[in-house]
Amino acid sequence: MMTEVKYSKATLEEYGYKEYKALKVIWKILRIVLVLFAILMLYLAVLVIAIQSFNSSSSTTEFQGFTFDNYLQMFSKRSLTNSIKNTFLVSITATLLAAVLGTFIAIGIFYLPPKIKSRIMLLNNIPMLNADIVTGISLMLIFSLLLPVNKHIFGFWTILISHLFFILPYIILSVLPKMKEIDPNLMDASLDLGVRPFKSVIRVLIPAVRGGIFSGVVLAFTISFEDFVVGYFTTGNGFNTLSIWIYSSIGRKSLFPGVYAFSTALTLISMVLIIFYVLFMKGRKGHAKKN
């Protein structure tokens, strides 16, 4: 009569495994410290500017007292006010133009043959991968060729074209993924129902990819608003954006304290808008699940 042999499962310790609990605790603490250090490095500059916006002294090395005068006198300096207006004018105009052109270009690229599409996308990615200083100098040289035609060509139009050049790829790359998510036969279906091609694009395709357009617009506006290098090489005739104005003021060691207040106010407004957008999208998703 055969006896049944029972085999016991081997443990990890029997194979020589040792659990180093102390090292796990150290690694956990180290991860927390590294995350906090990364957050501090990312937001330290924002925090310093926020503190400086309430400083009664124009010096950045000492805090003399707490005041709201910098916010009340934010737009008292004419040159700063003009630079802020110019920045919003260029950024909004360039973003709107890029949104319209980028959406139509992305739709056109989507329906191209694969080989041609890959070549077009390669050209589209070059402005994004290229260094800002190379882009700025290249555009400056191109605009310089038109100086014999117009001696005052540098200014609003050169900065606008430059911004449109390097933010357009972001719109295209934001719309194309949304085009891949929709039904590829959507356009053909609308044409079969008698809708003209242009109306099909306006009434069918664009509403289907509006999420990609919105995200691309936000990204493009942010990049355009904070640009300095490209704008520095393509500006002229006294047309300054905010970043160029700040750079020139630092060079004279006379940075107006109101710029700290404006930067802080702009950061707070951006944070509030982002929070409202996130809450709106969560509410919208919750309402869609209930229905």
Coordinates of N, CA, C and O in Angstrom, one line a residue, residues 7 16 33 89-90 103 116 136 142 158 172 175 177 186-187 212 214 240-241 249 261 274:
Y7 N 4.3 17.4 0.2 CA 5.4 18.3 -0.1 C 5.0 19.7 0.5 O 3.9 20.2 0.2
G16 N 17.3 32.1 0.3 CA 18.3 33.1 0.6 C 17.8 34.6 0.5 O 18.6 35.5 0.6
V33 N 11.0 62.9 0.3 CA 11.9 64.0 0.3 C 12.1 64.5 -1.2 O 12.1 65.7 -1.4
L89 N -2.3 91.1 -27.0 CA -2.7 91.3 -28.4 C -2.1 90.2 -29.3 O -2.7 89.6 -30.1
V90 N -0.8 90.1 -29.1 CA 0.0 89.1 -30.0 C -0.4 87.7 -29.7 O -0.7 86.9 -30.6
T103 N -6.5 73.6 -37.1 CA -7.6 72.6 -37.2 C -7.8 72.1 -38.6 O -7.9 70.9 -38.8
I116 N 2.8 60.3 -47.2 CA 2.8 61.7 -47.3 C 2.5 62.3 -45.9 O 3.1 63.3 -45.5
G136 N 14.5 81.9 -33.5 CA 14.4 83.4 -33.5 C 15.4 84.0 -34.5 O 15.0 84.9 -35.2
I142 N 15.2 86.0 -42.1 CA 14.2 86.0 -43.2 C 13.5 87.4 -43.3 O 13.3 87.9 -44.3
T158 N 5.9 91.1 -37.4 CA 6.9 90.1 -37.3 C 6.8 89.2 -36.1 O 7.0 87.9 -36.2
I172 N -2.0 71.4 -34.2 CA -2.1 70.3 -35.1 C -1.9 69.0 -34.3 O -2.7 68.0 -34.5
V175 N -5.1 68.2 -32.2 CA -6.3 67.9 -33.0 C -6.2 66.5 -33.6 O -7.2 65.7 -33.6
P177 N -4.9 63.5 -32.6 CA -5.3 62.4 -31.8 C -6.9 62.3 -31.7 O -7.4 61.2 -31.7
L186 N -17.2 59.1 -40.7 CA -18.1 60.2 -40.4 C -18.3 61.2 -41.5 O -19.4 61.7 -41.8
M187 N -17.1 61.6 -42.1 CA -17.2 62.5 -43.2 C -17.9 62.0 -44.4 O -18.8 62.7 -45.0
G212 N -9.9 68.5 -28.5 CA -8.5 68.7 -28.9 C -8.2 70.1 -29.3 O -7.1 70.6 -29.0
F214 N -9.6 72.8 -28.0 CA -9.5 73.5 -26.8 C -8.2 73.3 -26.0 O -7.5 74.3 -25.6
N240 N 7.3 96.2 -27.6 CA 7.8 95.3 -26.6 C 6.7 94.4 -26.0 O 5.6 94.9 -25.7
T241 N 6.9 93.2 -25.8 CA 6.0 92.3 -25.0 C 6.5 92.3 -23.6 O 7.5 92.9 -23.2
S249 N 14.3 96.0 -18.4 CA 14.2 96.6 -17.1 C 15.3 96.0 -16.2 O 15.9 96.8 -15.4
A261 N 3.4 92.1 -8.9 CA 2.0 92.0 -8.6 C 1.2 91.5 -9.8 O 0.3 90.6 -9.6
I274 N -8.2 77.0 -14.0 CA -7.9 75.6 -14.1 C -8.8 74.8 -13.1 O -9.4 73.7 -13.5

